[in-house]
Amino acid sequence: MVQSVRGMRDVLPDEARRWRSVEDRIKYLMLGYGYEEIHLPLLEATELFSRGVGEGTDIVEKEMYTLTDQEGSGITLRPEGTASCVRALQEHGLLFNQTQRVFYSGPMFRYERPQKGRYRQFYQIGAEVFGAGGAEVDAELISMCYRLWCDLGIDRRVHLELNTLGSSSVRKRYREALVTYLTPLIDQLDEDSQRRLSRNPLRILDSKNPQTQALLEDAPVMSAFLDEESVANYERLKELLNQLQVPYQQNDRLVRGLDYYTDTVFEWVTTDLGSQGTICAGGRYDGLVEMLGGKPTPGSGYAIGLERVLLLHELDHAEREPRSADVYCCVVDPAQHGWAMHFIEQLRELAPDLRIRLHAGGGKLKNQLKRADQTGAQWALIAGDSEVTNNRVAVKFLRTDQAQVEMGLNELAAFLNNAIQS
RNA sequence: GUGGACGUAGCUCAGCUGGUAGAGCUCCGGGUUGUGAUCCCGGCGGUCGUGGGUUCGAGCCCCAUCGUCCACCCCA
């Protein structure tokens, strides 16, 4: 047998039901905040990510699925959504003198070692705001997440970590100071941090190596370098979060792995998923549009890792998502199947919201009713010889003690429509 | 990319110092002429991840490979 490709995953019906329900709730919430859905391609020019995400980042250096197409163009399966989003809005003139709130969803691709909650094809839902700077937008994005966790019942399992990286010029000065401090200590750093010292020194800050962390105790801190505007923004954001009653922790070691972030960065973190603890992360990226060739435009957003949110959701909501069918129609004898099909088609027309499953594959009535029970259906319809002659079906109540009754088409449609209202 | 654990029925797992593979659940049939719980009886189901090697003999030992998981790394 041919197996699936490493790091790729099948989502089977039991999981797909939960998936759909969670995904729908996220999108519904985003629509409720006035965000508009957009659809973006899976393939982009490789250059979009090397420029947008950053040459020195791990994503660009070793995790991209990059290929050359028949025309010789370098194209890449998107490893994240923000760069594509900027590209699309820019390309269609939607960033011109206006504020845009948009969201997108779909698979992203990164060549990493697979683990639970970390796949090579994984699903993100992201929200982005363009054309509006300031802490208010950041606060909106964050409180939107918080409402979502509460909605999904996972707020108890996550906490918010917050930091500010300052403007790009501030970050540059801070980076130099950090390198100056760490260079004499390079022999004491762990191997990864040594490598990062030249490529991406800020990432040393969130090293998990205890010895490296000890060395960082006396390192220069970002907060001392921030300019007045960044400080004011950060203070304003914290004030807004207090007002919105969104709990947060400041983490001045929080650094994102993508180069485009400026000022506000945040991560929603859980300790219940092993080392894949970040379920949602984002921040402000006021320089990105310009980096990709547009006019200077403020931007801010976040992305949710859907598989991880689903894993968390499952911890407290182990019961299966119910209702794969409302009505299950049993056919006593194959001779009645055609009649039953026609009856059901008419019923679908009169009761379009019902989920009706017609038994397939024959078998005894006993087994058909067992199937009916397993689908979670409320009612079983039975079409047998006597019913068909009278142009009616038997209605059996699978979840209550009510006695079985016979009904004609119109009576049944009216009854079922009424019943699923409540 | 580094280190480690694990791959046995559709699912969850057992399998002794190497002697020719088992349970529960599921599924199917019967106990019921056309009525879903439970119960009882019976049955289907395996080239033990794959490929090599050692051995009279391998699920078990060795090597390789693929996959999953854990930590590192990375990130959502």
PDB file of C-alpha atoms in Angstrom, chain A residues 51 76 80 365 408:
ATOM      1  CA  ARG A  51      11.722  39.246   1.367  1.00  0.00           C
ATOM      2  CA  THR A  76       6.903  28.139  -2.993  1.00  0.00           C
ATOM      3  CA  GLU A  80       2.412  31.449   6.325  1.00  0.00           C
ATOM      4  CA  LEU A 365     -34.501  -4.186   9.714  1.00  0.00           C
ATOM      5  CA  GLY A 408     -48.112  10.711   5.347  1.00  0.00           C
TER       6      GLY A 408
END
